[in-house]
Short mmCIF file of C-alpha atoms and ligand atoms in Angstrom, two decimals:
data_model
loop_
_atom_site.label_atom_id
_atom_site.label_comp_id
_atom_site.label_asym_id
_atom_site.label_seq_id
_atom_site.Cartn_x
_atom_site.Cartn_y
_atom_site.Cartn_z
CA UNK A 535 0.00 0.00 0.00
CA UNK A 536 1.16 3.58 -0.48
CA UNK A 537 -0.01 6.90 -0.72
CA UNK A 538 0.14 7.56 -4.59
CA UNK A 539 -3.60 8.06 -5.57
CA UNK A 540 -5.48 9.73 -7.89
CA UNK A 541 -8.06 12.15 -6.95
CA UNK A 542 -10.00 14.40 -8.75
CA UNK A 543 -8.84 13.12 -11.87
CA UNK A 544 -4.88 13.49 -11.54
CA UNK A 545 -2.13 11.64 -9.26
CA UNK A 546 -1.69 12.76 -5.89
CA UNK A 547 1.40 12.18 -3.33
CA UNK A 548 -0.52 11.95 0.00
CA UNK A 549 -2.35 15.53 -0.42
CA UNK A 550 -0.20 17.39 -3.03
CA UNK A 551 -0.91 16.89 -6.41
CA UNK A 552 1.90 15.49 -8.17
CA UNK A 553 1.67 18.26 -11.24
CA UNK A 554 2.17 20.49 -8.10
CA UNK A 555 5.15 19.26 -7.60
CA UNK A 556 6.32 19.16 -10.98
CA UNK A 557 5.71 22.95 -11.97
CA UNK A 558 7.99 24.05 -8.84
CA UNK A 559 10.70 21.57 -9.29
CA UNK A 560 10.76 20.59 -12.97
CA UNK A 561 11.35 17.50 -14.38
CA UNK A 562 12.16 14.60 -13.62
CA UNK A 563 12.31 14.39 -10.04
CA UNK A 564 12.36 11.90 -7.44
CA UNK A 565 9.33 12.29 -4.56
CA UNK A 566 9.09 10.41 -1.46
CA UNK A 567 5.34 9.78 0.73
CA UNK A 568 6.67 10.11 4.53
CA UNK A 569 3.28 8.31 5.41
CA UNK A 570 4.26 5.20 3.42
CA UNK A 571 7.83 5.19 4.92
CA UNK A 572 6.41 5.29 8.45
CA UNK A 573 3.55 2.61 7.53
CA UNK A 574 6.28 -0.01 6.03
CA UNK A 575 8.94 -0.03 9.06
CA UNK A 576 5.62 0.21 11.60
CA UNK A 577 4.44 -2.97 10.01
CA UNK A 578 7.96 -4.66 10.70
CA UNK A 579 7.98 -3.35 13.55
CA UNK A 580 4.77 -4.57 14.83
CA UNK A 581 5.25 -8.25 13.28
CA UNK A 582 8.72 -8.81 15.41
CA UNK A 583 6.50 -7.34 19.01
CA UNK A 584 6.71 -11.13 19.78
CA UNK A 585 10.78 -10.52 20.74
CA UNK A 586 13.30 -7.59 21.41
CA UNK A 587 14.16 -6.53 18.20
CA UNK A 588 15.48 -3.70 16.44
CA UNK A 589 14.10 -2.50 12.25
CA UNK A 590 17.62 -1.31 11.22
CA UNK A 591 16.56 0.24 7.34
CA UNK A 592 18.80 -0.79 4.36
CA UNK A 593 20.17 2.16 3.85
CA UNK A 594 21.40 1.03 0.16
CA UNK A 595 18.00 1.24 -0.57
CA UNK A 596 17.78 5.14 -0.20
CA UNK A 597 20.32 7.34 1.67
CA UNK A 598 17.99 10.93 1.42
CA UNK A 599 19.31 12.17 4.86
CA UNK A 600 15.75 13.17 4.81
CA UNK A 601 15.05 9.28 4.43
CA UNK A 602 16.57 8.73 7.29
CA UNK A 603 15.48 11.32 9.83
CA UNK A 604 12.01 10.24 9.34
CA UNK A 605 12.58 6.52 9.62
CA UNK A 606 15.29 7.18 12.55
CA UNK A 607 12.42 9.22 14.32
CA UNK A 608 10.25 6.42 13.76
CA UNK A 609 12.48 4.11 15.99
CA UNK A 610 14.71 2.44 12.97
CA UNK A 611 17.76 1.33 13.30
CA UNK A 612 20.46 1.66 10.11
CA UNK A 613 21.79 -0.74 8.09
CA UNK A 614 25.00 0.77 6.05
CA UNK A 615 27.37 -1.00 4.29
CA UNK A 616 30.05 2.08 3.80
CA UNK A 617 31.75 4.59 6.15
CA UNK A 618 29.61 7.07 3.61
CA UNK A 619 26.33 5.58 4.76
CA UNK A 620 27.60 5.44 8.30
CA UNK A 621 28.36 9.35 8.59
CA UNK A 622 24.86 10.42 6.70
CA UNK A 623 23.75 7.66 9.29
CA UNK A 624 25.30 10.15 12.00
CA UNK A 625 24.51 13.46 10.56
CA UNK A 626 21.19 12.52 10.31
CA UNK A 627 21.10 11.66 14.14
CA UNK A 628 21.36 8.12 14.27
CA UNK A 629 22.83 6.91 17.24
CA UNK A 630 26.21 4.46 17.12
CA UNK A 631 24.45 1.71 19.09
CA UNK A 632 21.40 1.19 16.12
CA UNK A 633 24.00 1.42 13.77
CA UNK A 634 25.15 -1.80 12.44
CA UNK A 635 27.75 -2.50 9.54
CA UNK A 636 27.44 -4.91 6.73
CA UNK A 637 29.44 -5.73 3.72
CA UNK A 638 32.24 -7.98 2.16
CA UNK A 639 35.14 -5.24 1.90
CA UNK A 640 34.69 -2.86 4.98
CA UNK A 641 38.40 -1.44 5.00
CA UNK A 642 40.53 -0.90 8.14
CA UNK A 643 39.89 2.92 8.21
CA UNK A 644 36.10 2.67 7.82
CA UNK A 645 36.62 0.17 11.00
CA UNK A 646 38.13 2.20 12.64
CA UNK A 647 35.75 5.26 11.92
CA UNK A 648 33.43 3.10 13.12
CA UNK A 649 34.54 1.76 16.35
CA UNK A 650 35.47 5.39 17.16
CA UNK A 651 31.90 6.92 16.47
CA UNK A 652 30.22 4.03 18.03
CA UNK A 653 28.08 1.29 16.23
CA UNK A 654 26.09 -1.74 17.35
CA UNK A 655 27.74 -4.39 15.37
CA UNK A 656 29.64 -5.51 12.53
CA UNK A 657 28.45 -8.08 10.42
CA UNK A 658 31.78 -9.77 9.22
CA UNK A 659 31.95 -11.49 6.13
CA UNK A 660 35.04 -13.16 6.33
CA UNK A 661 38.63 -14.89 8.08
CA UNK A 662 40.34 -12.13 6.59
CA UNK A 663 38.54 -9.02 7.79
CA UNK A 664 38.00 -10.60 11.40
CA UNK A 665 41.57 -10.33 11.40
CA UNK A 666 41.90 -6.97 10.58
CA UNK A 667 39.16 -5.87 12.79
CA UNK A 668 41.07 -7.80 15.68
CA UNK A 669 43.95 -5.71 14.75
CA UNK A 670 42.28 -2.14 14.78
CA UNK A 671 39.94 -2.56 17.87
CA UNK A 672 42.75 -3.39 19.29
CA UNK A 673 45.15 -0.60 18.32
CA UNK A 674 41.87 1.61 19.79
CA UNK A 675 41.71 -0.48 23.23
CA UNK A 676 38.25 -2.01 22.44
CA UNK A 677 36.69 -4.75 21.18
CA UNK A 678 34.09 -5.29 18.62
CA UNK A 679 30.81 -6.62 19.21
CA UNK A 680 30.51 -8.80 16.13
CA UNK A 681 27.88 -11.29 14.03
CA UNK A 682 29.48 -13.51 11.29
CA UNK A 683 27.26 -13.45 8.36
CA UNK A 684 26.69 -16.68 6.99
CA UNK A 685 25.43 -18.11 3.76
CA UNK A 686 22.87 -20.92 4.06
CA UNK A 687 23.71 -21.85 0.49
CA UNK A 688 20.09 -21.58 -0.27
CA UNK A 689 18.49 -20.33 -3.62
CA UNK A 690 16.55 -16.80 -2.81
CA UNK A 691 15.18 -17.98 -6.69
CA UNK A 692 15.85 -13.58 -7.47
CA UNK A 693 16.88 -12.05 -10.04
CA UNK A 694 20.73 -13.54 -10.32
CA UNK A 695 22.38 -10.16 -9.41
CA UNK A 696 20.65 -9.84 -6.37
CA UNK A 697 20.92 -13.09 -4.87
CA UNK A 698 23.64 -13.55 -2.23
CA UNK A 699 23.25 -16.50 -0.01
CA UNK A 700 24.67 -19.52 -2.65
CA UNK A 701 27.39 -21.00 -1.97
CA UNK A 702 28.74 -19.42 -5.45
CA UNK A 703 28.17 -15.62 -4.31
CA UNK A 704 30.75 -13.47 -2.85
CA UNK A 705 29.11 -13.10 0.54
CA UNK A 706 29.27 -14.82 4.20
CA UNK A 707 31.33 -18.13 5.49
CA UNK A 708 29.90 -20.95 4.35
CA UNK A 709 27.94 -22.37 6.97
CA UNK A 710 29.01 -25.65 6.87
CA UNK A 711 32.81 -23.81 7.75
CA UNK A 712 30.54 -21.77 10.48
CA UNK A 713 31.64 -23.60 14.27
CA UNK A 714 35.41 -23.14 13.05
CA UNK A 715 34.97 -19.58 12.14
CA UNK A 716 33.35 -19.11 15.85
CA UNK A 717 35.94 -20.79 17.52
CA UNK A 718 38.68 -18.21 15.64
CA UNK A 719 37.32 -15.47 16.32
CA UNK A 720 36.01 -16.55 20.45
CA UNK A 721 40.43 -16.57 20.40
CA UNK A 722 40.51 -12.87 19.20
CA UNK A 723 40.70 -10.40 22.33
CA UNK A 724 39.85 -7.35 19.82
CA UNK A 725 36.38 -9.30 19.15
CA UNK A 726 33.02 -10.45 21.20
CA UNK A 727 30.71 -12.73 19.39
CA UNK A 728 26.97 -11.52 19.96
CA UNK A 729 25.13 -13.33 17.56
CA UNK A 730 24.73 -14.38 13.62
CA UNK A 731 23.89 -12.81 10.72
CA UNK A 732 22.60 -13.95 7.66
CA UNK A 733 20.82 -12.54 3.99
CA UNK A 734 20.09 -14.79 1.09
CA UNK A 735 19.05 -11.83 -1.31
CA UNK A 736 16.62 -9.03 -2.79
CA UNK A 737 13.29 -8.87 -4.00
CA UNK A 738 12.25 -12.49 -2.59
CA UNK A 739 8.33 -13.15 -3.28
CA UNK A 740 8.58 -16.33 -1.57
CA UNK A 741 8.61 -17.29 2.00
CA UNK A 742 10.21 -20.96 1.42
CA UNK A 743 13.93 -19.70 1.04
CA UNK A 744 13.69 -17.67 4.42
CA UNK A 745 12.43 -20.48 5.97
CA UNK A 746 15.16 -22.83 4.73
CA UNK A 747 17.77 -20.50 5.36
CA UNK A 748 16.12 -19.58 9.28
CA UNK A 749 16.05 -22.87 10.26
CA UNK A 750 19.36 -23.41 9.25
CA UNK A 751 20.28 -20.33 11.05
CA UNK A 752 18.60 -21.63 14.59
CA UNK A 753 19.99 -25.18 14.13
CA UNK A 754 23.65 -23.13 13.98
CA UNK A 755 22.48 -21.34 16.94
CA UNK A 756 22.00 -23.86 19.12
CA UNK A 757 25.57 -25.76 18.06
CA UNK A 758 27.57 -22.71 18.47
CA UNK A 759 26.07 -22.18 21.80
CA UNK A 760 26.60 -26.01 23.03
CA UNK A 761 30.18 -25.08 21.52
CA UNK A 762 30.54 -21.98 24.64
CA UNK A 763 29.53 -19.05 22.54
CA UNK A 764 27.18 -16.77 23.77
CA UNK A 765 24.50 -16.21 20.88
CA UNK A 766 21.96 -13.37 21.84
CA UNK A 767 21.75 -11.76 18.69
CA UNK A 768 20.26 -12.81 15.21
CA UNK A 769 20.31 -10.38 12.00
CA UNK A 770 18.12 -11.73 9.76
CA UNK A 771 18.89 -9.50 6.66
CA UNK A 772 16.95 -7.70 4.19
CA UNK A 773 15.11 -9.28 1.11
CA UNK A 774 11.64 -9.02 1.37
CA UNK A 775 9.96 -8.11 -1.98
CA UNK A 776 6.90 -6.18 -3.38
CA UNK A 777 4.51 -5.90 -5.85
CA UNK A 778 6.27 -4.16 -8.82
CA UNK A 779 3.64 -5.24 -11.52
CA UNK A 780 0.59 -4.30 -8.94
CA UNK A 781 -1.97 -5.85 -11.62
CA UNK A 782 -0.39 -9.50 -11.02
CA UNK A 783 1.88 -9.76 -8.04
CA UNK A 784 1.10 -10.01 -4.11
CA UNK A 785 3.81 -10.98 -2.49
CA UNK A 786 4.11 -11.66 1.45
CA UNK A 787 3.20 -9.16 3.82
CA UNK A 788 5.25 -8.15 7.02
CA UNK A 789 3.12 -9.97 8.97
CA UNK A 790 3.97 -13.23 7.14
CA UNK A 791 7.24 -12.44 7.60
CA UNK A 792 7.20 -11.91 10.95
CA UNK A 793 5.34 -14.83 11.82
CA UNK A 794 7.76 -17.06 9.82
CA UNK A 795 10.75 -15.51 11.80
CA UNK A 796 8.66 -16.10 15.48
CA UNK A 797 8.18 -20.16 13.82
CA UNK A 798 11.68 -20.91 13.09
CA UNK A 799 13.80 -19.01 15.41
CA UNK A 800 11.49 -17.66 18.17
CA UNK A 801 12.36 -20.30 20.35
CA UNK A 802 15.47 -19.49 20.58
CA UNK A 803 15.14 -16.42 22.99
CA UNK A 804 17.31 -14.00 20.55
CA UNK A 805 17.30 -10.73 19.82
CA UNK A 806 15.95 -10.09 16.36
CA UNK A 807 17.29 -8.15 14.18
CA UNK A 808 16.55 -7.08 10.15
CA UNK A 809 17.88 -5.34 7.74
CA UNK A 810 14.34 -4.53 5.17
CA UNK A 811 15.29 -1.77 2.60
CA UNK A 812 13.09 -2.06 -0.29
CA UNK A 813 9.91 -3.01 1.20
CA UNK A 814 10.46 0.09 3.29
CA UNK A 815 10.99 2.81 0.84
CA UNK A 816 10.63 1.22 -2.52
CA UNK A 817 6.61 1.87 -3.07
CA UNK A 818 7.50 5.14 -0.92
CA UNK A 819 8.72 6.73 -3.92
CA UNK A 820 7.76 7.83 -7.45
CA UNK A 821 10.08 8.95 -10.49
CA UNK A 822 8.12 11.42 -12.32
CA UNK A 823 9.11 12.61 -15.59
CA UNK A 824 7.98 14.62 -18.99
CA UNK A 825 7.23 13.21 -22.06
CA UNK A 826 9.59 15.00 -24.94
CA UNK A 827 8.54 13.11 -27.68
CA UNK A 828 6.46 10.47 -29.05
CA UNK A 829 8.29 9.11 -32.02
CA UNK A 830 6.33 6.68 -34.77
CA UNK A 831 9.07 4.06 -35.40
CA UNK A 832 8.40 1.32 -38.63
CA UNK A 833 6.16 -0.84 -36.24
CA UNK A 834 6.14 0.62 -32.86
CA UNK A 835 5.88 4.01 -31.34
CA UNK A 836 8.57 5.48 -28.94
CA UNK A 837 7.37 7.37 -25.85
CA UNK A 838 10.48 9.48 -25.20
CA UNK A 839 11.15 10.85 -21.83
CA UNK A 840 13.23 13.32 -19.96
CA UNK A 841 13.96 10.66 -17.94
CA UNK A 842 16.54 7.96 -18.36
CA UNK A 843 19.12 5.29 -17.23
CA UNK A 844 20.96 7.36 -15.30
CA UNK A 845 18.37 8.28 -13.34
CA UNK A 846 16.60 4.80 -12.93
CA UNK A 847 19.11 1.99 -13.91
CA UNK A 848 16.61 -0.83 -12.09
CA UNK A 849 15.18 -1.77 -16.08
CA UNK A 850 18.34 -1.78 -17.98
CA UNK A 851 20.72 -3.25 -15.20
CA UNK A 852 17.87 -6.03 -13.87
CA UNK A 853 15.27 -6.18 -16.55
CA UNK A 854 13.16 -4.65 -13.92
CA UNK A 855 9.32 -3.76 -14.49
CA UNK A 856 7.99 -0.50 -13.20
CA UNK A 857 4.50 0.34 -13.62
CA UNK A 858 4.34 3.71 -15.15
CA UNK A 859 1.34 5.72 -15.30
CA UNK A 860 0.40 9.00 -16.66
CA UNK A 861 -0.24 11.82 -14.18
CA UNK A 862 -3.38 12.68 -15.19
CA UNK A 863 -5.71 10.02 -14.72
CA UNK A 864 -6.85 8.11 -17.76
CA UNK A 865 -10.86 8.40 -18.91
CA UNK A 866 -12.39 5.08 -17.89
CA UNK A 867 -12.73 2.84 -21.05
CA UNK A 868 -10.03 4.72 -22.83
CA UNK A 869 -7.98 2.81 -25.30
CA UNK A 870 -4.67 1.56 -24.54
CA UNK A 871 -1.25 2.62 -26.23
CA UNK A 872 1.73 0.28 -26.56
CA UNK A 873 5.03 1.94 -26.28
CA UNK A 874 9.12 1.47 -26.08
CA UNK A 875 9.52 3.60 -23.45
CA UNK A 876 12.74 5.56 -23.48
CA UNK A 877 14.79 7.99 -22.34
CA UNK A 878 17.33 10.23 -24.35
CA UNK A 879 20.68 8.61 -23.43
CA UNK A 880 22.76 7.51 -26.36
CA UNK A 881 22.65 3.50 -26.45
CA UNK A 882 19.97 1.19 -27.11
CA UNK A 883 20.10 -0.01 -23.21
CA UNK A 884 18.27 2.72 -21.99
CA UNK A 885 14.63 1.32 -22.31
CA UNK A 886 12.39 1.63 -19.52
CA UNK A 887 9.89 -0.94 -20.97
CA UNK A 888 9.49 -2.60 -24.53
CA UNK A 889 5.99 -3.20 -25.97
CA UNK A 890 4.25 -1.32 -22.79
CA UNK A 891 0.45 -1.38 -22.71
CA UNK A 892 -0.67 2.17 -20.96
CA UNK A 893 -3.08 4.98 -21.53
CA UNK A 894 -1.95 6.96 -24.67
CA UNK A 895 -0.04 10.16 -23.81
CA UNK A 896 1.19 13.40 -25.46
CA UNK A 897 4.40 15.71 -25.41
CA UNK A 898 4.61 17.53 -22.19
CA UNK A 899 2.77 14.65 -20.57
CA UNK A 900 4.09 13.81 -17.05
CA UNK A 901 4.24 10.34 -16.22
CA UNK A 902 5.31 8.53 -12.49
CA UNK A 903 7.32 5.50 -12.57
CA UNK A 904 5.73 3.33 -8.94
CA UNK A 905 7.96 1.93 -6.76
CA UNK A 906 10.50 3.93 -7.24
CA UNK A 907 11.86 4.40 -4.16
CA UNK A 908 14.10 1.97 -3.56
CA UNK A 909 17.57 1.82 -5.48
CA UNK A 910 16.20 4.59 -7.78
CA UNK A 911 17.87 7.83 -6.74
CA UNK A 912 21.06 6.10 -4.73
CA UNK A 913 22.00 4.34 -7.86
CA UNK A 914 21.76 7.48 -10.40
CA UNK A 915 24.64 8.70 -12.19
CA UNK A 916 25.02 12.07 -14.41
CA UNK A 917 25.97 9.71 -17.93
CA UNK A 918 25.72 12.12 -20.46
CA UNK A 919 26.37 14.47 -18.42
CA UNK A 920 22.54 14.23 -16.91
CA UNK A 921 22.69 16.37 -14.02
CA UNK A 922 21.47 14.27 -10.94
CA UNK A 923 17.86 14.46 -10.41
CA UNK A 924 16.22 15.50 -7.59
CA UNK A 925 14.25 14.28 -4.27
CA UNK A 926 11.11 15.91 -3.05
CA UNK A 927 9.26 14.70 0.30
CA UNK A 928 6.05 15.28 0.71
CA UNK A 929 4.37 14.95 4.44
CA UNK A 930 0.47 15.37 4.21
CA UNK A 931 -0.27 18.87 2.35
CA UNK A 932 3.51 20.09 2.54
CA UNK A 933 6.38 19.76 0.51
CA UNK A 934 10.15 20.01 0.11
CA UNK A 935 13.02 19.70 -1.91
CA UNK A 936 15.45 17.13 0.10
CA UNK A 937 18.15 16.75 -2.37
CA UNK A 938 18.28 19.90 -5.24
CA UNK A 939 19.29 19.53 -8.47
CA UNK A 940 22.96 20.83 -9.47
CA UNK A 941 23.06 23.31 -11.72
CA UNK A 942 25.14 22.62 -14.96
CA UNK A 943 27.97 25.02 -13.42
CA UNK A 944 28.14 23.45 -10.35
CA UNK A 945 28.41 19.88 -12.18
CA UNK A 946 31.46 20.97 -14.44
CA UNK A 947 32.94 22.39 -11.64
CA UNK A 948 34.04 18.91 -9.42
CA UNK A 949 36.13 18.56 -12.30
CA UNK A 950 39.78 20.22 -12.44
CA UNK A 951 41.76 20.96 -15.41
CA UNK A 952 45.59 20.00 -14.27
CA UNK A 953 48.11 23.28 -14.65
CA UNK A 954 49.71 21.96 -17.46
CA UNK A 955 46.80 22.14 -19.46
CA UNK A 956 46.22 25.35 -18.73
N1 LLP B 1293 21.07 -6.46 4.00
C1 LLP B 1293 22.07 -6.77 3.16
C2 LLP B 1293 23.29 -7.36 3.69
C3 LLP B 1293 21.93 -6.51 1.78
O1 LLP B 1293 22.93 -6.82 0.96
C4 LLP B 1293 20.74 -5.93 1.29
C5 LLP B 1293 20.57 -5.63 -0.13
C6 LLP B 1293 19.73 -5.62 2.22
C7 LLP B 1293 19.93 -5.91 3.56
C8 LLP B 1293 18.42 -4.98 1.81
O2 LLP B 1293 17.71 -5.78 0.93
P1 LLP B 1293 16.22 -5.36 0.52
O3 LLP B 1293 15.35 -5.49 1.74
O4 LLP B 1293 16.27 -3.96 0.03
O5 LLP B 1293 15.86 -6.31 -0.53
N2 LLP B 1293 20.00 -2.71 -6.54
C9 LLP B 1293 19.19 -3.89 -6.49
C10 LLP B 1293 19.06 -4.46 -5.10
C11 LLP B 1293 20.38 -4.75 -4.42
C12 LLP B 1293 20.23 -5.31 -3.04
C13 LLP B 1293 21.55 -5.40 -2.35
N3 LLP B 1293 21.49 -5.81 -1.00
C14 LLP B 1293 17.83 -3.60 -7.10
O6 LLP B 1293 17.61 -2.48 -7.56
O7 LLP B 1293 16.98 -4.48 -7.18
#
């Protein structure tokens, strides 16, 4: 559910029209509903009450420090993955202790920014960087509360850039390699196990490969903790999905999620702990553009946008379906246009959607890609030199620009020209 509807005949983001938006900001832009962002971590939120837990938000997902301020206020916890998420984590207000680190090549300085600023745990992904982590916290004088993220070598059946927890993907310790890994790091004085972290992928519709990978996770538990450690903690990871193509897809709900997570590893007294990005912010958020043209090709027609790749990668790096829909609302019984829908940028790639039924539109047309909100504006780029687009949030009847859009002077600037050029 979000809070992208159409009222009187034209798309609305909670109570400001979206055309609103558009004529103070241009086009395209990036807007974000705070009402959806607080609805999707309240219903995680809600489905872990059976167990202390903490929501910490993918912050991959969408880094607005905007974003972030509303979810912290909310009661989230973060989930970053850089020392660049972990200071907009900070600036933003986030406290150290709902901070918690993921990711296969944290470095030794953004450990020890880290340790220094304060954060609840890192997630470590491997022999190597426990080693290095040993070394820093102990060059600081502490020690590191630490998970080791391990991969259940179960299918997430995702898209195959987005899954993470085969035994063939670059993340976690195996889990079969799991007691030994323990037992290295119990011998490191810079380290203190707390618990075990795992994540098997993005955009899962399917409950079955949490489930597999859960129980595997609460069988591990109870070894390790016949084995001496103390096990308190479990991150759970991020992955849930949602409905992209709303006409056909319903996948879980929170609450299913939750109640799967209180059936395989409730028992076990932990701490819970996830890591949700996209079902947080991804229907939070809407890509609105302007049609520029709409070109009759030999046996199609070309909607072309003002958007493009560079601004939402999701369809040319993932094959990824967005509903797009125009802002004003279609008549009922109107008849359907099929377009290519693409954006200006030079190569064939950037193609929103091929052979896309919708209502017919015109130049000048705006039109809102849904679900938007997740990996949309965090993974533009300025190819072509685009400038970035950018974010709006709206909170009931108000509005504001979170993240402006350079100017071309201020883009050309961040580059220099060496002297000897000059
Ligand atoms: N935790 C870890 C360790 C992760 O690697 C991820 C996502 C998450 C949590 C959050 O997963 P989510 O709940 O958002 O599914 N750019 C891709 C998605 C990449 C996901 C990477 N890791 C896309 O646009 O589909």
């Amino acid at each position: 559910m979000d809070h992208f509807l159409y009222r009187d005949g034209t798309l609305y983001a909670e109570d400001v029209p979206v055309a609103e938006i558009a004529a103070a900001v241009g086009t395209p832009f990036y807007v974000y509903s705070t009402a959806t962002l607080i609805r999707h971590f309240t219903l995680f939120d809600e489905a872990l009450d059976f167990a202390d837990h903490l929501v910490c938000f993918a912050m991959k997902s969408a880094s607005n420090q905007a974003i972030i301020k509303v979810l912290a206020n909310a009661g989230a916890g973060m989930d970053v993955v850089s020392g660049g998420e972990y200071l907009r984590a900070k600036a933003a207000g986030v406290p150290g202790d709902k901070i918690v680190f993921s990711g296969v090549g944290k470095t030794a300085d953004e450990m020890r920014m880290t340790l220094e600023g304060g954060i609840r745990q890192f997630n470590v992904e491997s022999e190597p960087e426990m080693v290095v982590l040993d070394q820093v916290a102990q060059s600081l004088g502490v020690v590191a509360p630490i998970t080791v993220r391990v991969n259940p070598d179960v299918d997430a059946k995702t898209h195959a850039k987005i899954a993470t927890g085969k035994s063939e993907n670059k993340f976690g310790i195996p889990i079969s390699r799991a007691r030994e890994v323990y037992a290295m790091a119990a011998k490191m004085p810079g380290l203190k196990v707390i618990g075990i972290d795992v994540h098997i992928g993005s955009q899962l519709t399917d409950l079955a490969p949490f489930e597999a990978a859960y129980r595997k996770v609460a069988e591990l538990t109870e070894q390790l903790r016949a084995d001496g450690h103390e096990i308190k903690r479990l991150d759970l990871g991020g992955g849930l999905g949602i409905p992209y193509a709303r006409s056909n897809e319903a996948p879980p709900l929170p609450t299913d999620y939750g109640a799967l997570i209180q059936r395989t590893v409730g028992h076990l007294g932990c701490e819970i702990e996830i890591e949700p990005g996209r079902l947080i912010s991804g229907n939070a958020g809407l890509m609105v553009s302007k049609v520029i043209y709409v070109k009759s090709g030999e046996d199609r027609d070309f909607l072309i946008l003002d958007s493009a790749m560079n601004d939402l990668i999701r369809p040319a790096m993932y094959e990824a379906w967005h509903d797009i829909v125009p802002v004003i609302e279609p008549a009922p019984g109107a008849a359907p246009a099929k377009y290519d829908i693409v954006g200006p940028v030079c190569e064939s790639g950037d193609t929103f959607a091929k052979g896309r039924e919708m209502p017919a539109v015109g130049p000048d047309d705006l039109v809102a890609f849904r679900s938007a909100g997740a990996y949309g504006a965090v993974m533009s780029s300025e190819y072509n030199s685009r400038p970035l687009i950018p974010e709006v949030l709206v909170d009931g009847d108000q509005f504001a620009v979170i993240r402006a859009r350079p100017t071309y002077e201020e883009m050309i600037a961040r580059d220099t020209v060496p002297v000897w050029l000059d």
